[in-house]
CSV table of N, CA and C and ligand atoms in Angstrom, one decimal:
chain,number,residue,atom,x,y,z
X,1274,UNK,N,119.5,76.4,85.7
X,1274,UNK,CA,119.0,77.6,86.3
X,1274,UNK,C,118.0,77.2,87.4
X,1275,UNK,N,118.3,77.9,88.7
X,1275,UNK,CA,117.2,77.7,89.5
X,1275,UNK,C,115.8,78.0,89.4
X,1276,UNK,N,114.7,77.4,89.7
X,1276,UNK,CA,113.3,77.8,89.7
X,1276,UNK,C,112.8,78.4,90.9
X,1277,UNK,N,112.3,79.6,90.1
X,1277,UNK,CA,111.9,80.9,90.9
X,1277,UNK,C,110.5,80.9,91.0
X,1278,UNK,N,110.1,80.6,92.4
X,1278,UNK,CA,108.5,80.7,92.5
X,1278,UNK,C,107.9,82.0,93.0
X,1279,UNK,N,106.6,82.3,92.2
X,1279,UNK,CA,106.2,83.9,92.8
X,1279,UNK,C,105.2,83.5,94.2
X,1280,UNK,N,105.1,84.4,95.3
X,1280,UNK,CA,104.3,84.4,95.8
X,1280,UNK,C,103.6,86.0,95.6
X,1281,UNK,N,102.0,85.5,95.9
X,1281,UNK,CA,101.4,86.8,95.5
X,1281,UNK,C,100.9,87.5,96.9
X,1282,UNK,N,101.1,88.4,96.7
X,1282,UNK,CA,100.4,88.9,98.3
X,1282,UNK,C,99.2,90.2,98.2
X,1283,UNK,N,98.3,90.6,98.8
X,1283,UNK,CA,97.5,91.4,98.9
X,1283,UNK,C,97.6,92.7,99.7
X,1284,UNK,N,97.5,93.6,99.2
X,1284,UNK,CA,97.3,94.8,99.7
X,1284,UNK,C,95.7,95.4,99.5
X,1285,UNK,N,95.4,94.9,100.5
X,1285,UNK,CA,93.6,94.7,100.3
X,1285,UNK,C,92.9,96.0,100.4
X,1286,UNK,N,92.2,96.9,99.8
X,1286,UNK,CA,92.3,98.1,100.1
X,1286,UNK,C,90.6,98.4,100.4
X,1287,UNK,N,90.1,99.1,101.2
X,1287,UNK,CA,88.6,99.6,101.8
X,1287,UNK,C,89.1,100.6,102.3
X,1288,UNK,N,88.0,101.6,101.8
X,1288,UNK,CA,88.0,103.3,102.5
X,1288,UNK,C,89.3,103.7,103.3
X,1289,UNK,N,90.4,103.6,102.3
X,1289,UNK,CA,91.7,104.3,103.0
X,1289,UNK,C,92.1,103.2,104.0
X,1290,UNK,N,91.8,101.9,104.3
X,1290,UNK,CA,92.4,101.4,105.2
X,1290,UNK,C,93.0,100.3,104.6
X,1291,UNK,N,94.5,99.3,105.2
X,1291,UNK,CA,94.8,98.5,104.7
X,1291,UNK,C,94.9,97.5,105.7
X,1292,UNK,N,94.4,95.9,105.2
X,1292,UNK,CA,93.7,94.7,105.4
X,1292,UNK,C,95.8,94.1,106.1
X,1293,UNK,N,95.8,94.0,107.4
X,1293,UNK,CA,96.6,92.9,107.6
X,1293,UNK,C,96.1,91.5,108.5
X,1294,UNK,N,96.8,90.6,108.1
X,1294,UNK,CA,96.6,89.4,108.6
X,1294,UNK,C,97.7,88.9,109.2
X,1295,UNK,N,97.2,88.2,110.6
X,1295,UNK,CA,98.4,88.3,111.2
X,1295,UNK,C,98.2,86.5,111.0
X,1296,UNK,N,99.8,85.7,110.7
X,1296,UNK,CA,100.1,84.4,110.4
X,1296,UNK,C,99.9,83.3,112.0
X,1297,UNK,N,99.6,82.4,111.2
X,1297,UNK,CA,99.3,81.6,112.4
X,1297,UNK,C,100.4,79.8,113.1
X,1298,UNK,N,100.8,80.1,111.5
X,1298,UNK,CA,101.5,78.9,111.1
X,1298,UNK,C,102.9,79.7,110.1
X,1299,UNK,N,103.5,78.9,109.8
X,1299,UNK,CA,104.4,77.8,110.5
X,1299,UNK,C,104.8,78.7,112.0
X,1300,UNK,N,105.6,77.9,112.6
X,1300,UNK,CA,105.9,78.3,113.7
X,1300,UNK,C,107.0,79.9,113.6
X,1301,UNK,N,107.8,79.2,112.8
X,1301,UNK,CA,108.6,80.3,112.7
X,1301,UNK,C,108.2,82.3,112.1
X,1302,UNK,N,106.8,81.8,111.6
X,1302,UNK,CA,106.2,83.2,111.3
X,1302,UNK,C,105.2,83.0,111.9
X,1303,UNK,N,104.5,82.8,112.9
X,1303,UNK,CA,103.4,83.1,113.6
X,1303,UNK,C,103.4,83.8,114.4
X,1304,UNK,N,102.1,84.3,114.7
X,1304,UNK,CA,102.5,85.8,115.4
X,1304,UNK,C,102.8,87.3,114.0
X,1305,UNK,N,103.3,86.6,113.5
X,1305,UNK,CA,104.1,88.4,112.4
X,1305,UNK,C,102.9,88.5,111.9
X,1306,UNK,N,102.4,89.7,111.0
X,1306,UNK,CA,101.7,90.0,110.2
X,1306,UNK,C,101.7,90.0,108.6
X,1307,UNK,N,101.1,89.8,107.8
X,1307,UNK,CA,101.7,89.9,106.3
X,1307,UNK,C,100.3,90.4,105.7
X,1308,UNK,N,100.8,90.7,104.2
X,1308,UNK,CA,99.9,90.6,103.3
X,1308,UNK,C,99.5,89.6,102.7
X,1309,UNK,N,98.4,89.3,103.0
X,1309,UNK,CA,97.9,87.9,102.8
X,1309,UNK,C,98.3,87.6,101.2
X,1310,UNK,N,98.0,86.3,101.1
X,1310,UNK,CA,98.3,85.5,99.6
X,1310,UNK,C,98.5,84.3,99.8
X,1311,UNK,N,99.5,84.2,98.7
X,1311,UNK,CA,99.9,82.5,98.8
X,1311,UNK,C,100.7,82.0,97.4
X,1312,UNK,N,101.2,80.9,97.5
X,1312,UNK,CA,101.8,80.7,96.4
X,1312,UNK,C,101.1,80.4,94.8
X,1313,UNK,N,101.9,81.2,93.9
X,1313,UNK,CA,101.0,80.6,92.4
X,1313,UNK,C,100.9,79.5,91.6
X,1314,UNK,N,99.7,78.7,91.4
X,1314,UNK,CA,100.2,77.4,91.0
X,1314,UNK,C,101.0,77.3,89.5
X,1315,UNK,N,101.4,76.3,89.2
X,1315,UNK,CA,101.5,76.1,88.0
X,1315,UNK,C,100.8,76.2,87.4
X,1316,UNK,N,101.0,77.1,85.9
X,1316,UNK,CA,100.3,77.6,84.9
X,1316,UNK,C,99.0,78.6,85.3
X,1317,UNK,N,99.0,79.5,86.4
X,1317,UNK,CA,98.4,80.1,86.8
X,1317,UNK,C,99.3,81.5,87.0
X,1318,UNK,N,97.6,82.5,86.5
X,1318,UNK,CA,98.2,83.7,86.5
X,1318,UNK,C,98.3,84.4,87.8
X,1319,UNK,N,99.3,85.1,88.4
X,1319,UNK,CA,99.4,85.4,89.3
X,1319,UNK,C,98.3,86.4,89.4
X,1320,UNK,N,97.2,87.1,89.3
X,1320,UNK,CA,96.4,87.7,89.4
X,1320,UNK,C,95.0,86.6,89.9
X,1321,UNK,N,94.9,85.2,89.3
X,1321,UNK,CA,94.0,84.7,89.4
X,1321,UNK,C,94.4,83.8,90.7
X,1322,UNK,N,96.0,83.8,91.1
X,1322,UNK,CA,96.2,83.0,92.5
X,1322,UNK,C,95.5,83.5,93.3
X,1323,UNK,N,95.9,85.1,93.4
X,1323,UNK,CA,95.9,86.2,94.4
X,1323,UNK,C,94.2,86.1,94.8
X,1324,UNK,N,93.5,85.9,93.4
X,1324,UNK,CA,91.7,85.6,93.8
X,1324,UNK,C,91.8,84.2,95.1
X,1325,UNK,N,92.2,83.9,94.6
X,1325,UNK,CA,91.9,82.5,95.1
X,1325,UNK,C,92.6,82.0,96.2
X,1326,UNK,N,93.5,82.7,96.5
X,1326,UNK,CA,93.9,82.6,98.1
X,1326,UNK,C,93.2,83.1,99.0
X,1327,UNK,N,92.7,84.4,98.4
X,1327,UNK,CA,92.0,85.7,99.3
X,1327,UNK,C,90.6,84.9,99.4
X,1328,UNK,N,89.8,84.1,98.5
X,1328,UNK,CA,88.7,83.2,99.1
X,1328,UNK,C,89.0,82.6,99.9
X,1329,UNK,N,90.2,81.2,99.5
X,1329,UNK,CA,90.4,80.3,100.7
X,1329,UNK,C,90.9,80.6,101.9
X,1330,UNK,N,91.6,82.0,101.8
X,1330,UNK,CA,91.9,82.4,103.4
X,1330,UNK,C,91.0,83.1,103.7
X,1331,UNK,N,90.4,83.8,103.2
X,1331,UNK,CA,89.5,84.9,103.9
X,1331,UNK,C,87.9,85.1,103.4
X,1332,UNK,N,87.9,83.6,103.1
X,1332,UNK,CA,86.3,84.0,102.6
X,1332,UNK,C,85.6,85.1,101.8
X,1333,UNK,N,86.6,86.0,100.8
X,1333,UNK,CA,86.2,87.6,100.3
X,1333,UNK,C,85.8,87.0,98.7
X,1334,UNK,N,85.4,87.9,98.4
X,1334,UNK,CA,85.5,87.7,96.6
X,1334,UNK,C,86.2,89.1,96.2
X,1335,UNK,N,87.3,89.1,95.9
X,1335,UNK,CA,88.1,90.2,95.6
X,1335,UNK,C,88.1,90.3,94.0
X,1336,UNK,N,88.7,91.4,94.3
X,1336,UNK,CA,89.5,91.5,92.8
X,1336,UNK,C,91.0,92.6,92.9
X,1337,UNK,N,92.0,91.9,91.9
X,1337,UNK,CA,92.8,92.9,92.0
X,1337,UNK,C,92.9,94.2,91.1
X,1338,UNK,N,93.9,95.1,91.3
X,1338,UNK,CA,93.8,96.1,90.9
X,1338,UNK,C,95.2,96.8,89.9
X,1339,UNK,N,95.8,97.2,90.7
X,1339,UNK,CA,97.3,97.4,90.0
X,1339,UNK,C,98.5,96.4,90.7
X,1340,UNK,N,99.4,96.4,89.8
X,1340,UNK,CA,100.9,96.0,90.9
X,1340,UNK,C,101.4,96.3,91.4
X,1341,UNK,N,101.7,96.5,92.4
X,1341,UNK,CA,102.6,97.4,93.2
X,1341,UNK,C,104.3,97.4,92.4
X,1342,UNK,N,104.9,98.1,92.3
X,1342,UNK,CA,106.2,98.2,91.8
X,1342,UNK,C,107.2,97.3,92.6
X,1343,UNK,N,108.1,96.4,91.8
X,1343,UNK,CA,108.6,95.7,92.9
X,1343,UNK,C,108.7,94.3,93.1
X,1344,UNK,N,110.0,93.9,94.0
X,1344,UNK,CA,109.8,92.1,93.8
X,1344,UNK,C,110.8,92.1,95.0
X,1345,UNK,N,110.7,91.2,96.0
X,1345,UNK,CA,110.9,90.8,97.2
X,1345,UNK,C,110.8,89.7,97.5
X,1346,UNK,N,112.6,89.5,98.0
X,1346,UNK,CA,113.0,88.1,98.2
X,1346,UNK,C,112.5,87.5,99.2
X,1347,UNK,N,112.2,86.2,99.2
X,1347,UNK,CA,112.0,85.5,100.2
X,1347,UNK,C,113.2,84.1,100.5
X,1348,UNK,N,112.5,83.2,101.2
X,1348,UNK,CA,113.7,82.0,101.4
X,1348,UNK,C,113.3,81.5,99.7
X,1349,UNK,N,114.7,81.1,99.0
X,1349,UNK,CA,114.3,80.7,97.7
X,1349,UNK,C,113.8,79.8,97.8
X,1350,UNK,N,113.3,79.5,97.0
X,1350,UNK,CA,113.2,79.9,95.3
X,1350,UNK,C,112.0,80.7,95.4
X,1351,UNK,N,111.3,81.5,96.7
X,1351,UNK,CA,110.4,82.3,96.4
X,1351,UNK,C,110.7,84.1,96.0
X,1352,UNK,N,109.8,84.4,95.9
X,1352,UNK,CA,109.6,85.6,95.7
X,1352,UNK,C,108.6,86.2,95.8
X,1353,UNK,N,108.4,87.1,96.2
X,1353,UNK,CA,107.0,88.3,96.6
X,1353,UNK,C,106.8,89.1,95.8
X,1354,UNK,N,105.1,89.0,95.0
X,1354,UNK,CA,104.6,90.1,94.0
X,1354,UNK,C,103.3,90.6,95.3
X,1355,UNK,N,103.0,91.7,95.0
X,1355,UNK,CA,102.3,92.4,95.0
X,1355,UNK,C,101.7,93.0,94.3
X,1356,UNK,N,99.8,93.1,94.9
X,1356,UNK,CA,98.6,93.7,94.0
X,1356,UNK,C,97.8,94.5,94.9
X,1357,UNK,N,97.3,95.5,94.3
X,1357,UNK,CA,96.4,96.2,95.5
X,1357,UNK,C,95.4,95.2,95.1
X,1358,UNK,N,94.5,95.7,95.9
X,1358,UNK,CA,93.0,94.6,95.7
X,1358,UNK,C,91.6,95.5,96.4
X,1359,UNK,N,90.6,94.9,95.8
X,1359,UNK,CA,89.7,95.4,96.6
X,1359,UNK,C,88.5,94.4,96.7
X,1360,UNK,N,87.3,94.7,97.2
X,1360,UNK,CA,86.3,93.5,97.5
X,1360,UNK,C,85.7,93.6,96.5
X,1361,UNK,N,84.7,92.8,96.0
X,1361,UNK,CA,83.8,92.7,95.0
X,1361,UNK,C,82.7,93.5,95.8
X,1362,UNK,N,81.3,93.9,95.0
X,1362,UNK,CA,80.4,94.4,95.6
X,1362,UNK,C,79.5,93.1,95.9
X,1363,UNK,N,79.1,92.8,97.4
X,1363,UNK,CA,78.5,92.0,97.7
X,1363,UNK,C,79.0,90.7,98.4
X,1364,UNK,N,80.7,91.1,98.3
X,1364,UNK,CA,82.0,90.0,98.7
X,1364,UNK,C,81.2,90.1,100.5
X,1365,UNK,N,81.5,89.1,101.2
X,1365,UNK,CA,81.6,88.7,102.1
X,1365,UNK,C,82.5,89.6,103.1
X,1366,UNK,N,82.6,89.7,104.6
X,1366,UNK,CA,83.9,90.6,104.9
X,1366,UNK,C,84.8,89.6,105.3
X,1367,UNK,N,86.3,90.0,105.4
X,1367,UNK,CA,87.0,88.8,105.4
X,1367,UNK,C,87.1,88.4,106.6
X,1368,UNK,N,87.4,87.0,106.9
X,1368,UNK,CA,87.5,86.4,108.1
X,1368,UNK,C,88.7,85.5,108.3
X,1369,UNK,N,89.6,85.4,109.4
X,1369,UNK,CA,90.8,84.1,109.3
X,1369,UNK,C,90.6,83.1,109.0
X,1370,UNK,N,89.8,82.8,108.0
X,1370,UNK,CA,89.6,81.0,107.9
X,1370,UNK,C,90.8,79.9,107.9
X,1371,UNK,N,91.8,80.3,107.0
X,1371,UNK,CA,93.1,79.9,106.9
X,1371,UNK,C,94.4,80.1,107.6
X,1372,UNK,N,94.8,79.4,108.0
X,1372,UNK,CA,96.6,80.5,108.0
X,1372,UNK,C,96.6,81.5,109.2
X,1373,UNK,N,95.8,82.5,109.5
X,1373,UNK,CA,95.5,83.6,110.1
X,1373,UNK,C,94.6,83.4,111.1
X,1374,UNK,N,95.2,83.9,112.6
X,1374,UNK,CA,94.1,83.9,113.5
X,1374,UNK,C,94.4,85.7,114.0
X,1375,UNK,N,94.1,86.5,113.0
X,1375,UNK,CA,93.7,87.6,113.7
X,1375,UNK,C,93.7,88.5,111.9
X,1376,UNK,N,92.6,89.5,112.2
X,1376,UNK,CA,92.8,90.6,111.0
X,1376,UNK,C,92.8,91.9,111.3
X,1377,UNK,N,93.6,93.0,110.9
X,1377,UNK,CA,92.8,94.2,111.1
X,1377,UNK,C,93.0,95.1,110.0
X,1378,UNK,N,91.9,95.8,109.6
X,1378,UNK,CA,91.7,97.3,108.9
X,1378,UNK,C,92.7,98.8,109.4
X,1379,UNK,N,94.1,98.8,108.6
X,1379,UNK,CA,94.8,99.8,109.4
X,1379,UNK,C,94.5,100.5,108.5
X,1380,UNK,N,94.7,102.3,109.7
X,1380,UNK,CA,94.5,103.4,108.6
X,1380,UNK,C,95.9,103.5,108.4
X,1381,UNK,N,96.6,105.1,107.7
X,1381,UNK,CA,98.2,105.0,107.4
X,1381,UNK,C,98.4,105.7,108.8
X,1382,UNK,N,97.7,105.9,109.4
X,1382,UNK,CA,98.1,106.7,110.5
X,1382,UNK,C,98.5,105.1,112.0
X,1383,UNK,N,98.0,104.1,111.6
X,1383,UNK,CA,98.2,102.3,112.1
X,1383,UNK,C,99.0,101.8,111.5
X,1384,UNK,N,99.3,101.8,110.0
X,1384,UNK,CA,100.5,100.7,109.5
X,1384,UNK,C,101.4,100.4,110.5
X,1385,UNK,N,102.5,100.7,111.2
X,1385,UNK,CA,103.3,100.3,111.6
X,1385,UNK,C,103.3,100.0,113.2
X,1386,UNK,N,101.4,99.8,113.4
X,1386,UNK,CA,101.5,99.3,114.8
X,1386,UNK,C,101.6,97.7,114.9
X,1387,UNK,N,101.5,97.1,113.7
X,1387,UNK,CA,101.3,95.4,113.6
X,1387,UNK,C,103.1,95.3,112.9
X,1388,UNK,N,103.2,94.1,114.0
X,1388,UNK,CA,104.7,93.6,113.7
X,1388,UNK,C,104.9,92.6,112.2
X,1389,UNK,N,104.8,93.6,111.4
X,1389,UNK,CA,104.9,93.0,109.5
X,1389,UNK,C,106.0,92.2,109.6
X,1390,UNK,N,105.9,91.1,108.8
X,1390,UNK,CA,106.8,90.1,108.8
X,1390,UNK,C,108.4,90.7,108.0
X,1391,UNK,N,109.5,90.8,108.2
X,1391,UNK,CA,110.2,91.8,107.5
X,1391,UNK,C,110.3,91.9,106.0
X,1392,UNK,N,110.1,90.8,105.4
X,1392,UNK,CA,110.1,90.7,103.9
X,1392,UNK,C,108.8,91.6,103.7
X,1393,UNK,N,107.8,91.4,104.1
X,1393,UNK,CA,106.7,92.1,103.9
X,1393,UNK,C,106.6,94.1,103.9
X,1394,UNK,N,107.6,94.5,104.8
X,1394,UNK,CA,107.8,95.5,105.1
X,1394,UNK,C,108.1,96.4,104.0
X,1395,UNK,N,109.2,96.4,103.0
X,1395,UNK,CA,109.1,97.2,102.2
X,1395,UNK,C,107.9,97.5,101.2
X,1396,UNK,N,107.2,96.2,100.8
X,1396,UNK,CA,105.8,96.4,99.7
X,1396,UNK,C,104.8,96.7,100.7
X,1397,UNK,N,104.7,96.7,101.9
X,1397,UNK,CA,103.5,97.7,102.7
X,1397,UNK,C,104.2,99.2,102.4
X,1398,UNK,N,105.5,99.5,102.4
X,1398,UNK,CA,105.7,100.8,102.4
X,1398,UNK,C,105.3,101.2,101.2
X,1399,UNK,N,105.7,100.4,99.7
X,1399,UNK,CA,105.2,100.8,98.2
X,1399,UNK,C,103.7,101.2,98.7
X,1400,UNK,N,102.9,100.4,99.6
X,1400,UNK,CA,101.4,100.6,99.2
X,1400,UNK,C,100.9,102.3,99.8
X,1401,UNK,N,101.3,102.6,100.8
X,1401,UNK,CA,101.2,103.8,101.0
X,1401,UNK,C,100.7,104.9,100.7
X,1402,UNK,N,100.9,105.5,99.2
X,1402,UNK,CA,100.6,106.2,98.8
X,1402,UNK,C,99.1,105.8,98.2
X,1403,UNK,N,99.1,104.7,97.7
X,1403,UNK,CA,97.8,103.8,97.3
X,1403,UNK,C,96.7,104.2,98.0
X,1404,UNK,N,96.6,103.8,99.5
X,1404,UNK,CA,96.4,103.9,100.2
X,1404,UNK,C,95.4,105.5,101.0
X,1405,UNK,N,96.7,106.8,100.8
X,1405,UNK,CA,96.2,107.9,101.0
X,1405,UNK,C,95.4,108.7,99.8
X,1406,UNK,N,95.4,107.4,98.8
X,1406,UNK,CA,94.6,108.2,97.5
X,1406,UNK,C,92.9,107.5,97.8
X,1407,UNK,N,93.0,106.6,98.7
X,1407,UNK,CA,91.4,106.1,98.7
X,1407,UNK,C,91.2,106.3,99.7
X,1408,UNK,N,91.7,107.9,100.5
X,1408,UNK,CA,91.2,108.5,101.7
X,1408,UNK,C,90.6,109.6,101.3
X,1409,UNK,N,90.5,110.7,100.2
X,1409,UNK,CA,89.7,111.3,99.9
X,1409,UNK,C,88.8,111.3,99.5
X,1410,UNK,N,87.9,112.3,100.0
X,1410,UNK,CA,86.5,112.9,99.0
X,1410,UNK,C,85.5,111.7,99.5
X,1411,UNK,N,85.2,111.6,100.8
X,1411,UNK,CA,84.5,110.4,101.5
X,1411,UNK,C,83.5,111.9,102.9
A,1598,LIG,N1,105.1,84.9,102.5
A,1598,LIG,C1,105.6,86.1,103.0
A,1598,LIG,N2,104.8,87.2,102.9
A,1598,LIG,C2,103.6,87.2,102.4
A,1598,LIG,C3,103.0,85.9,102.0
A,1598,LIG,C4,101.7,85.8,101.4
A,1598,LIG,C5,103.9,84.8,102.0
A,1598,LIG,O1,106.8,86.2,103.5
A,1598,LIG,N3,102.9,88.3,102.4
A,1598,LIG,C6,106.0,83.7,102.6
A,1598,LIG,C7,105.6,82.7,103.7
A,1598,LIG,C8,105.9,81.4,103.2
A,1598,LIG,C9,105.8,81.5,101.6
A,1598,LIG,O2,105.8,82.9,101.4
A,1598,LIG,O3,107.3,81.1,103.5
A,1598,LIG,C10,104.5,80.9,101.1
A,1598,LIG,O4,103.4,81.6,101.6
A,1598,LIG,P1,102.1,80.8,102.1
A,1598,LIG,O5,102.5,79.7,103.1
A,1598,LIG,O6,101.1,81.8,102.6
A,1598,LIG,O7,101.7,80.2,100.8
A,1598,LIG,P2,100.5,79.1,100.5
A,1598,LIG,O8,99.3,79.4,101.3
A,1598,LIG,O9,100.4,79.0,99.0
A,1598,LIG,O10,101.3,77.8,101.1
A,1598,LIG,P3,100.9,76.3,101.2
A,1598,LIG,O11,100.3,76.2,102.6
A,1598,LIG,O12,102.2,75.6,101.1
A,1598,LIG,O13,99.9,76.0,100.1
Protein backbone atom coordinates (compact mmCIF):
# COMPACT_ATOMS: atom_id res chain seq x y z
CA UNK A 1 0.00 0.00 0.00
CA UNK A 2 1.13 3.36 -0.85
CA UNK A 3 1.96 6.00 1.93
CA UNK A 4 -0.27 8.73 2.18
CA UNK A 5 1.11 11.91 3.59
CA UNK A 6 -1.29 14.69 5.22
CA UNK A 7 -0.64 18.15 4.58
CA UNK A 8 -2.19 20.61 6.92
CA UNK A 9 -3.32 23.90 5.81
CA UNK A 10 -4.84 27.01 7.64
CA UNK A 11 -7.73 28.81 7.30
CA UNK A 12 -6.59 31.55 9.63
CA UNK A 13 -9.56 33.36 10.78
CA UNK A 14 -9.69 37.39 12.32
CA UNK A 15 -12.90 39.52 12.39
CA UNK A 16 -14.53 37.86 9.32
CA UNK A 17 -11.46 37.99 7.25
CA UNK A 18 -9.48 35.16 5.80
CA UNK A 19 -5.49 35.06 6.08
CA UNK A 20 -3.93 34.15 2.39
CA UNK A 21 -0.47 33.62 1.66
CA UNK A 22 0.81 33.96 -1.52
CA UNK A 23 3.86 31.01 -2.23
CA UNK A 24 7.18 31.99 -3.05
CA UNK A 25 8.90 28.78 -3.89
CA UNK A 26 9.03 26.19 -5.62
CA UNK A 27 8.96 27.59 -8.80
CA UNK A 28 6.22 25.86 -10.11
CA UNK A 29 3.74 27.36 -7.40
CA UNK A 30 5.08 30.73 -6.88
CA UNK A 31 3.14 33.42 -7.35
CA UNK A 32 -0.36 31.23 -6.44
CA UNK A 33 -1.86 31.76 -3.13
CA UNK A 34 -2.63 28.96 -0.58
CA UNK A 35 -3.61 28.26 2.88
CA UNK A 36 -0.64 28.29 4.59
CA UNK A 37 0.69 24.99 6.44
CA UNK A 38 2.98 22.41 5.66
CA UNK A 39 3.64 18.92 5.91
CA UNK A 40 2.95 16.57 9.17
CA UNK A 41 5.84 15.02 10.65
CA UNK A 42 6.08 11.69 11.65
CA UNK A 43 4.16 10.78 14.73
CA UNK A 44 2.79 14.21 14.88
CA UNK A 45 -0.67 15.30 15.30
CA UNK A 46 -1.91 17.04 12.56
CA UNK A 47 -3.29 19.81 14.77
CA UNK A 48 0.11 20.30 16.42
CA UNK A 49 1.91 20.49 12.67
CA UNK A 50 -0.60 23.13 11.73
CA UNK A 51 0.83 25.17 15.14
CA UNK A 52 4.07 24.84 14.13
CA UNK A 53 4.12 25.74 10.62
CA UNK A 54 1.99 28.77 11.24
CA UNK A 55 5.05 29.92 13.80
CA UNK A 56 7.76 28.98 11.33
CA UNK A 57 6.12 30.64 8.49
CA UNK A 58 4.48 33.34 9.95
CA UNK A 59 5.78 34.11 13.22
CA UNK A 60 1.87 33.85 14.91
CA UNK A 61 1.01 31.72 17.91
CA UNK A 62 -2.21 30.21 16.76
CA UNK A 63 -4.40 27.81 17.61
CA UNK A 64 -6.74 25.67 15.70
CA UNK A 65 -10.22 25.28 15.84
CA UNK A 66 -12.50 22.90 13.85
CA UNK A 67 -11.87 20.80 10.57
CA UNK A 68 -13.05 21.81 7.80
CA UNK A 69 -14.99 18.81 6.14
CA UNK A 70 -12.99 17.27 3.59
CA UNK A 71 -9.68 15.87 1.97
CA UNK A 72 -7.91 17.11 -1.17
CA UNK A 73 -5.63 15.64 -3.38
CA UNK A 74 -2.51 16.71 -4.10
CA UNK A 75 0.71 15.30 -6.22
CA UNK A 76 0.90 11.90 -4.20
CA UNK A 77 1.40 10.67 -1.75
CA UNK A 78 0.03 14.02 -0.35
CA UNK A 79 -3.06 15.19 0.74
CA UNK A 80 -4.75 18.32 2.11
CA UNK A 81 -6.45 18.69 5.68
CA UNK A 82 -7.78 21.58 6.68
CA UNK A 83 -8.42 23.65 10.13
CA UNK A 84 -9.88 26.90 10.79
CA UNK A 85 -7.47 28.62 13.14
CA UNK A 86 -7.23 31.68 15.03
CA UNK A 87 -4.34 33.83 16.82
CA UNK A 88 -3.65 33.40 20.39
CA UNK A 89 -4.28 36.50 22.46
CA UNK A 90 -1.01 38.32 22.42
CA UNK A 91 0.23 36.20 19.15
CA UNK A 92 2.37 38.40 17.09
CA UNK A 93 0.68 39.44 13.54
CA UNK A 94 1.72 37.29 10.93
CA UNK A 95 4.56 38.05 8.66
CA UNK A 96 6.13 36.03 5.32
CA UNK A 97 9.05 34.78 7.12
CA UNK A 98 8.94 31.47 5.15
CA UNK A 99 7.81 30.20 1.88
CA UNK A 100 5.72 33.47 1.33
CA UNK A 101 6.48 36.80 0.11
CA UNK A 102 3.21 38.42 0.36
CA UNK A 103 -0.11 38.13 2.89
CA UNK A 104 -3.41 39.40 2.82
CA UNK A 105 -6.56 39.59 5.23
CA UNK A 106 -9.55 38.84 2.60
CA UNK A 107 -13.11 39.73 3.48
CA UNK A 108 -15.76 37.07 1.66
CA UNK A 109 -16.62 39.91 -0.37
CA UNK A 110 -12.11 39.44 -1.61
CA UNK A 111 -11.76 35.59 -1.59
CA UNK A 112 -11.56 35.23 -5.08
CA UNK A 113 -9.42 38.21 -6.00
CA UNK A 114 -6.01 36.13 -5.08
CA UNK A 115 -5.11 33.49 -7.68
CA UNK A 116 -5.58 30.21 -4.98
CA UNK A 117 -3.48 27.56 -5.93
CA UNK A 118 -6.25 25.09 -7.60
CA UNK A 119 -5.99 22.27 -5.06
CA UNK A 120 -6.54 24.94 -2.50
CA UNK A 121 -9.72 26.22 -4.11
CA UNK A 122 -12.31 23.95 -3.03
CA UNK A 123 -11.36 23.99 0.99
CA UNK A 124 -11.32 27.99 0.67
CA UNK A 125 -14.87 27.41 -0.63
CA UNK A 126 -15.68 24.86 2.60
CA UNK A 127 -14.33 27.84 4.71
CA UNK A 128 -16.85 30.23 3.70
CA UNK A 129 -19.53 29.97 5.67
CA UNK A 130 -16.95 29.85 8.68
CA UNK A 131 -16.03 32.83 7.84
CA UNK A 132 -19.49 34.80 7.48
CA UNK A 133 -20.26 33.53 11.02
CA UNK A 134 -17.21 35.69 12.51
CA UNK A 135 -18.71 38.75 10.70
CA UNK A 136 -21.39 39.28 13.09
CA UNK A 137 -22.34 41.31 16.05
CA UNK A 138 -18.86 43.45 15.78
N1 LIG B 1 0.35 22.53 -0.61
C1 LIG B 1 -0.80 22.95 -1.28
N2 LIG B 1 -1.67 23.76 -0.62
C2 LIG B 1 -1.44 24.18 0.67
C3 LIG B 1 -0.26 23.76 1.33
C4 LIG B 1 0.04 24.20 2.74
C5 LIG B 1 0.61 22.93 0.66
O1 LIG B 1 -1.03 22.57 -2.43
N3 LIG B 1 -2.36 24.98 1.25
C6 LIG B 1 1.30 21.62 -1.31
C7 LIG B 1 2.52 22.32 -1.76
C8 LIG B 1 3.59 21.27 -1.67
C9 LIG B 1 3.13 20.33 -0.57
O2 LIG B 1 1.73 20.62 -0.39
O3 LIG B 1 3.61 20.54 -2.89
C10 LIG B 1 3.89 20.52 0.74
O4 LIG B 1 3.68 21.84 1.18
P1 LIG B 1 4.85 22.73 1.78
O5 LIG B 1 5.96 22.81 0.81
O6 LIG B 1 4.22 24.02 2.22
O7 LIG B 1 5.21 21.88 3.03
P2 LIG B 1 6.45 22.01 4.03
O8 LIG B 1 6.63 23.46 4.38
O9 LIG B 1 6.23 21.05 5.13
O10 LIG B 1 7.58 21.51 3.06
P3 LIG B 1 9.15 21.34 3.26
O11 LIG B 1 9.70 22.65 2.76
O12 LIG B 1 9.45 20.20 2.36
O13 LIG B 1 9.37 21.08 4.71
Amino acid sequence: MTERIVVVGAALLDAGRLLAARRSAPPELAGRWELPGGKVEQGEAPEAALVRELREELGVDAETMERVPGEWPLRPPYVLQVWTARLRPGSAAPEPLQDHDALRWLTHAEIWDVDWLDQDVPAVRETLPKLDAGTRAR
